[in-house]
mmCIF file of C-alpha atoms in Angstrom:
data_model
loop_
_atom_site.group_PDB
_atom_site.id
_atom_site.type_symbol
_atom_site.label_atom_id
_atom_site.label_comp_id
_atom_site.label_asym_id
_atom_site.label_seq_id
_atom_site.Cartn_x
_atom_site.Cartn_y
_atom_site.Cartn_z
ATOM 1 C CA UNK A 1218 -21.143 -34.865 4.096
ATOM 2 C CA UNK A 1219 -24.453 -32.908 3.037
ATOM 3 C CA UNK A 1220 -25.064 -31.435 6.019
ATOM 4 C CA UNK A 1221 -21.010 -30.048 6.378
ATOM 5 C CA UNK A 1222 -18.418 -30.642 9.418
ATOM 6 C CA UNK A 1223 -20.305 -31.839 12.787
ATOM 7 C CA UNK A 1224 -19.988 -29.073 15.136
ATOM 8 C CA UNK A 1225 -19.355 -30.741 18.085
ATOM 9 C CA UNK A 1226 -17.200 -33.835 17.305
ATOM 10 C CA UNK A 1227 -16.829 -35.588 20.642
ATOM 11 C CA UNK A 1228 -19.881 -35.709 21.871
ATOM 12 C CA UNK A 1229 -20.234 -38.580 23.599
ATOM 13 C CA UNK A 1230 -18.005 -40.324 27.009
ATOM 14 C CA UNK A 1231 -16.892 -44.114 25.679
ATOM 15 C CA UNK A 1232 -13.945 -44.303 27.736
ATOM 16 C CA UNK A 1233 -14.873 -46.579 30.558
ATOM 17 C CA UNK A 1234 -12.434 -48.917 32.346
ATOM 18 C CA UNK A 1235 -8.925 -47.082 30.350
ATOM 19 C CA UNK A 1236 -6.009 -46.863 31.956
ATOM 20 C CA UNK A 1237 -4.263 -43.501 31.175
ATOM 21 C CA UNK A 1238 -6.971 -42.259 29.651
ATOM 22 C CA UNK A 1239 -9.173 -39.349 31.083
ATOM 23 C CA UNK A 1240 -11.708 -36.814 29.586
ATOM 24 C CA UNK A 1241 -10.918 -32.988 29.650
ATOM 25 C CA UNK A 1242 -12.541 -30.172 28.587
ATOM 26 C CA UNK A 1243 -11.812 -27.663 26.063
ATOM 27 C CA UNK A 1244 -13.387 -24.603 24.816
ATOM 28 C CA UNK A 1245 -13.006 -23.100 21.027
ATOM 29 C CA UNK A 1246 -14.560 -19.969 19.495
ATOM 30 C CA UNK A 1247 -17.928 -22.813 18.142
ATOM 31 C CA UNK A 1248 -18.352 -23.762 22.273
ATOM 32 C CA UNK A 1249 -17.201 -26.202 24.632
ATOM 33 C CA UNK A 1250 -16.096 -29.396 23.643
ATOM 34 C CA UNK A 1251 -14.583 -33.005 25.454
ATOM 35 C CA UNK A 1252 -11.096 -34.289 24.712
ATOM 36 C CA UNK A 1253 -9.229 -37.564 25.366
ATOM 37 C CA UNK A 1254 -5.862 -36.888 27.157
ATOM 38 C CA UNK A 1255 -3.863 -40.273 26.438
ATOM 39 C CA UNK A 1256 -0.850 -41.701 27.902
ATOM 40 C CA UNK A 1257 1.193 -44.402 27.021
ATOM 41 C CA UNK A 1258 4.564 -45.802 28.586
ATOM 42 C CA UNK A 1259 6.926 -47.971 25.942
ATOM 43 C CA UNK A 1260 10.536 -48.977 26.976
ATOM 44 C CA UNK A 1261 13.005 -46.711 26.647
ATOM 45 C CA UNK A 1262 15.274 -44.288 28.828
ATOM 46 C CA UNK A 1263 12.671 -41.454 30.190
ATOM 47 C CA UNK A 1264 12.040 -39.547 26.936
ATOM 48 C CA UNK A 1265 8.593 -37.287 26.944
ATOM 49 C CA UNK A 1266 6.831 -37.439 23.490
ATOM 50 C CA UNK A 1267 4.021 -34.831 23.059
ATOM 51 C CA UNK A 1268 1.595 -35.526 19.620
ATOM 52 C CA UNK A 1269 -1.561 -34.469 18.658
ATOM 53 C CA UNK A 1270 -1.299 -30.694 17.099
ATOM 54 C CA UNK A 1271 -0.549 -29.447 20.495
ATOM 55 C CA UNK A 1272 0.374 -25.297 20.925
ATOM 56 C CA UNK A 1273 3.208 -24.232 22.939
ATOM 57 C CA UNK A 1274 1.329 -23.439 26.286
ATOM 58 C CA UNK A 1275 -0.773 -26.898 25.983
ATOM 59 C CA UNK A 1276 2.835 -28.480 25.770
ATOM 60 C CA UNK A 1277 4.522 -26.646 28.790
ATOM 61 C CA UNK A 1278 1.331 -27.729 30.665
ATOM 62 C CA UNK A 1279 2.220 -31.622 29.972
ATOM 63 C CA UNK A 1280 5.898 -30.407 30.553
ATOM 64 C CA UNK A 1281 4.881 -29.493 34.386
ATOM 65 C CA UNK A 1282 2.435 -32.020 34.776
ATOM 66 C CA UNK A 1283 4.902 -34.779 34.130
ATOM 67 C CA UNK A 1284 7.916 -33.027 36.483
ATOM 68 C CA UNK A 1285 5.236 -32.748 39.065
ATOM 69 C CA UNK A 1286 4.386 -36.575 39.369
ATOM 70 C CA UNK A 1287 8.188 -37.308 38.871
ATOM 71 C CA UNK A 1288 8.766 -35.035 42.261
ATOM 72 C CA UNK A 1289 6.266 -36.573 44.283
ATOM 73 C CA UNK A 1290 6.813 -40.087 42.596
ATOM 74 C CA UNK A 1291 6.891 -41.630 46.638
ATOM 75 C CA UNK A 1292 4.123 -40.667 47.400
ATOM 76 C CA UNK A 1293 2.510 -41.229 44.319
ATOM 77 C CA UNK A 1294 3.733 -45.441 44.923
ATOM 78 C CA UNK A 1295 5.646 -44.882 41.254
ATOM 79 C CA UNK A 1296 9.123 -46.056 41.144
ATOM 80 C CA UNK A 1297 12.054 -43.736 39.686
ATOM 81 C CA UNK A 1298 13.150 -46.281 37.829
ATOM 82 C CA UNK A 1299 10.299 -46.015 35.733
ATOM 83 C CA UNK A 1300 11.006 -42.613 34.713
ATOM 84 C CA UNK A 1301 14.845 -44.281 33.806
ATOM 85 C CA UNK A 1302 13.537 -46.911 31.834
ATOM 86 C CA UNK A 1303 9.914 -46.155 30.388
ATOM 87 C CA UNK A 1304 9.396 -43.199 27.595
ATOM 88 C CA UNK A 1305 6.213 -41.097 28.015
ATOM 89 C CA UNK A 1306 3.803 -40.121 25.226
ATOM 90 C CA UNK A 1307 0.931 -38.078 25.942
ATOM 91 C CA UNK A 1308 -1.487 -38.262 23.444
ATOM 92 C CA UNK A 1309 -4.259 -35.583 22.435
ATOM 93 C CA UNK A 1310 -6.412 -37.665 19.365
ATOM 94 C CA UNK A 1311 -8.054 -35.686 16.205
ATOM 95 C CA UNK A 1312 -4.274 -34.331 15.464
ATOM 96 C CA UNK A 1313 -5.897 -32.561 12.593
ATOM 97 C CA UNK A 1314 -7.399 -30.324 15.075
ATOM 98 C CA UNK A 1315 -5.168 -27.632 16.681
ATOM 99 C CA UNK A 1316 -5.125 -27.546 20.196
ATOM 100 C CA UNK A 1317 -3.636 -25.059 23.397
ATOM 101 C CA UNK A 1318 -4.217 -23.851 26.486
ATOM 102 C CA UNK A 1319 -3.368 -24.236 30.022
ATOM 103 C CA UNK A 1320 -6.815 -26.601 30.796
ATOM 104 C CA UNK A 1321 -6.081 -29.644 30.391
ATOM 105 C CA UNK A 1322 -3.206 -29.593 33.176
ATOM 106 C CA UNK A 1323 -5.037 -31.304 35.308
ATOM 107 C CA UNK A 1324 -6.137 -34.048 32.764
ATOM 108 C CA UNK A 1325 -2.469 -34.675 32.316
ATOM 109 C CA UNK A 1326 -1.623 -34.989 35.304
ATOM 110 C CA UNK A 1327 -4.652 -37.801 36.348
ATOM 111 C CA UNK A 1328 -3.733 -39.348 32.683
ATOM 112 C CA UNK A 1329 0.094 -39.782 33.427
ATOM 113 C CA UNK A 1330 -0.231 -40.869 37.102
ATOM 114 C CA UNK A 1331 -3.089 -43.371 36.019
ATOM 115 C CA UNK A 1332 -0.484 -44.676 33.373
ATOM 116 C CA UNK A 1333 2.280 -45.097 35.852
ATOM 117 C CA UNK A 1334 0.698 -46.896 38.509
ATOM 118 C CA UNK A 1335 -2.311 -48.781 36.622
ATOM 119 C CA UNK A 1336 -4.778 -47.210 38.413
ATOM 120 C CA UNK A 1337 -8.476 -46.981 36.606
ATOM 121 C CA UNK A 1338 -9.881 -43.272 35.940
ATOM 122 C CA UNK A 1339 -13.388 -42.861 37.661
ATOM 123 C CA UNK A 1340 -16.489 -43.156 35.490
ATOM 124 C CA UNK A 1341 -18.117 -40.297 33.652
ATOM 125 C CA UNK A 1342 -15.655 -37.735 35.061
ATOM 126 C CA UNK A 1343 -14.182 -34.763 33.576
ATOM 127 C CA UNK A 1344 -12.118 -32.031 34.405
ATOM 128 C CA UNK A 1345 -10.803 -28.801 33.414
ATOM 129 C CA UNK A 1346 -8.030 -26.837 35.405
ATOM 130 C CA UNK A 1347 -4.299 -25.632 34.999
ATOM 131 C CA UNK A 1348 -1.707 -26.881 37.320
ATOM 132 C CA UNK A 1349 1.274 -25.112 38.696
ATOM 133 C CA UNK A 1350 4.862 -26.456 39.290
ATOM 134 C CA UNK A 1351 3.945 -26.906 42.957
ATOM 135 C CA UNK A 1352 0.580 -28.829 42.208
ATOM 136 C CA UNK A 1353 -1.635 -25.644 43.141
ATOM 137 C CA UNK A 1354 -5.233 -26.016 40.423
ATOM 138 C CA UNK A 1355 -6.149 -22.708 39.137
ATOM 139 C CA UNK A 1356 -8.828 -21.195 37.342
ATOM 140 C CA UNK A 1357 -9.481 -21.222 33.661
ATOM 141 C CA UNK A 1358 -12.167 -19.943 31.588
ATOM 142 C CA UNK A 1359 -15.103 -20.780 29.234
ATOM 143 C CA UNK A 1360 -16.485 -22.386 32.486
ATOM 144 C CA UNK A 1361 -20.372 -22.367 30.741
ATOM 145 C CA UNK A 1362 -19.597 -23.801 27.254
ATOM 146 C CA UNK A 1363 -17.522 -26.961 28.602
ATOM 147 C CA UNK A 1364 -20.381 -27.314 31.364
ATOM 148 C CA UNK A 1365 -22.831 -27.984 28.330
ATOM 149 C CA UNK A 1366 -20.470 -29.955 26.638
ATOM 150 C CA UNK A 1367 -19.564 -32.424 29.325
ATOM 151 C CA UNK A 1368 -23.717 -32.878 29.746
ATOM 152 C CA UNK A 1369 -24.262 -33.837 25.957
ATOM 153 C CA UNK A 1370 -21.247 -36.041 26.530
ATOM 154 C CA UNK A 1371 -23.104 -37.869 29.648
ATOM 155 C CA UNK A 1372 -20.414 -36.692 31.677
ATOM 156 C CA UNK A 1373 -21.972 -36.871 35.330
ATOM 157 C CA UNK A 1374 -18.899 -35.620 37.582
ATOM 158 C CA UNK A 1375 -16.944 -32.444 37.264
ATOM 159 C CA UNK A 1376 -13.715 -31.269 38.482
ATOM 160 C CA UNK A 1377 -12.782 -27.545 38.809
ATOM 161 C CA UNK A 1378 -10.680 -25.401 40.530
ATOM 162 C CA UNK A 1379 -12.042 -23.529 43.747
ATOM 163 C CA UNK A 1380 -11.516 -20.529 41.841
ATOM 164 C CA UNK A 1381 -14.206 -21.164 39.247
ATOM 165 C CA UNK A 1382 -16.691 -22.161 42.086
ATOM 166 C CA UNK A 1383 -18.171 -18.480 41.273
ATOM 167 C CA UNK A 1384 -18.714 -19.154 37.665
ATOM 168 C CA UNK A 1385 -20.500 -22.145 38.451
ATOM 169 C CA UNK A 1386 -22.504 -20.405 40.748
ATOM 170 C CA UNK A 1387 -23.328 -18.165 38.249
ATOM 171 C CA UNK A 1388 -25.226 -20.641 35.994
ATOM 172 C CA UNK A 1389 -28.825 -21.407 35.658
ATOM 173 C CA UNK A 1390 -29.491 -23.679 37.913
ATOM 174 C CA UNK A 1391 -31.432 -26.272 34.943
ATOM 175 C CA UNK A 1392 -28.186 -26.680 33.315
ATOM 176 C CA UNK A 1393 -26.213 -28.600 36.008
ATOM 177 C CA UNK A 1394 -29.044 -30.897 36.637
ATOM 178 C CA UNK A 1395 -27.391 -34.149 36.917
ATOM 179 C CA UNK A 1396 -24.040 -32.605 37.285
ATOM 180 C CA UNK A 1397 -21.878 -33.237 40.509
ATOM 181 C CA UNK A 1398 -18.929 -31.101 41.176
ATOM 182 C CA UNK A 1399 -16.187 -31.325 42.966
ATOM 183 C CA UNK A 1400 -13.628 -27.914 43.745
ATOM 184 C CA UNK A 1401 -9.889 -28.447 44.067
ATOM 185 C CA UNK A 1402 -7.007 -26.845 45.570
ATOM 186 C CA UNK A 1403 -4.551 -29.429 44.441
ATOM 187 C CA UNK A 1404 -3.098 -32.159 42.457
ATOM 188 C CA UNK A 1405 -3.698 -34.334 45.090
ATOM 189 C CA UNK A 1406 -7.179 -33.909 45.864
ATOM 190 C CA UNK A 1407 -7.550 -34.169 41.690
ATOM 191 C CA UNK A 1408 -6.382 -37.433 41.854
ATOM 192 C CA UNK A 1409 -8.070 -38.716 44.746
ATOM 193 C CA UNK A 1410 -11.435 -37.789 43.162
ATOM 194 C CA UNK A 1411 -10.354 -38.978 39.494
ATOM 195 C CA UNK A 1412 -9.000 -42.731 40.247
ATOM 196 C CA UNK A 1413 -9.980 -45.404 41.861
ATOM 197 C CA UNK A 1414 -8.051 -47.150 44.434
#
């Protein structure tokens, strides 16, 4: 390449109509940036397969989110069986990129629950949010840069946590043109925003 490494290497949304597949966003020291969370269930006997050059906190987060939707399986219409007789891996592509963070917690959790019960993820939605043992969405940071990323992506929907509701509120108002957001308490309100019926 002449012209070097692209800066920003996902820059545009082509995942419409996956199952288990849902957009995040991430922020590094060059800005903010999309990424693909992937799941993927194969027969087996409940094993939990993380790849993708993931750091330890961005694999405790996929650690929760997966207990979480195995508590509240019922309610969730997912079997336990499934957890019994299905192996889990969650999926981060570009694996030659390093990767952490709490953020994507929320991603997991829509990606894994879309997986399990073969629900479609929403069109030209994104989200960014960490997610407690309990299902409680709290803040993260780099709020701005993954704002900007998600509209060069033609991302058109946003989920955050309540708790960034001031950062947004702190940007110009001509960058979230186009933008819709939505501000979450939960895991459950998460999904009911990210999946379709």
């Amino acid at each position: 390449l002449i012209l070097g490494k692209p800066r920003f290497r996902n820059d545009r949304y082509d995942i419409a109509g996956m199952r288990g597949v849902v957009t995040g966003l991430a922020w590094s020291q060059v800005g903010g940036d999309i990424l693909y969370i992937e799941s993927l269930l194969t027969p087996g006997k409940g094993k939990l397969t993380l790849t993708g050059n993931l750091g330890d906190v961005m694999k405790e987060s996929a650690t929760i989110a997966h207990e979480w939707v195995m508590a509240h399986h019922e309610e969730l219409g997912i079997e336990r069986k499934m957890f019994e007789e299905w192996d889990l891996n969650i999926h981060v592509p570009e694996g030659a990129v390093p990767k952490d963070g709490p953020s994507a917690g929320i991603t997991m959790v829509t990606s894994i629950v879309s997986t399990y019960t073969g629900r479609e993820v929403n069109e030209r939605i994104a989200m960014t949010g960490e997610t407690t043992l309990r299902g409680r969405v709290t803040a993260v940071g780099g709020i701005r840069e993954k704002i900007l990323a998600a509209k060069r992506a033609g991302i058109t929907t946003i989920i955050l946590s309540e708790e960034n509701r001031k950062d947004i509120e702190e940007i110009k108002e001509s960058y979230l043109e186009g933008l819709t957001f939505h501000y979450v308490r939960t895991n459950s309100e998460v999904l009911e925003l990210a999946l379709k019926r």
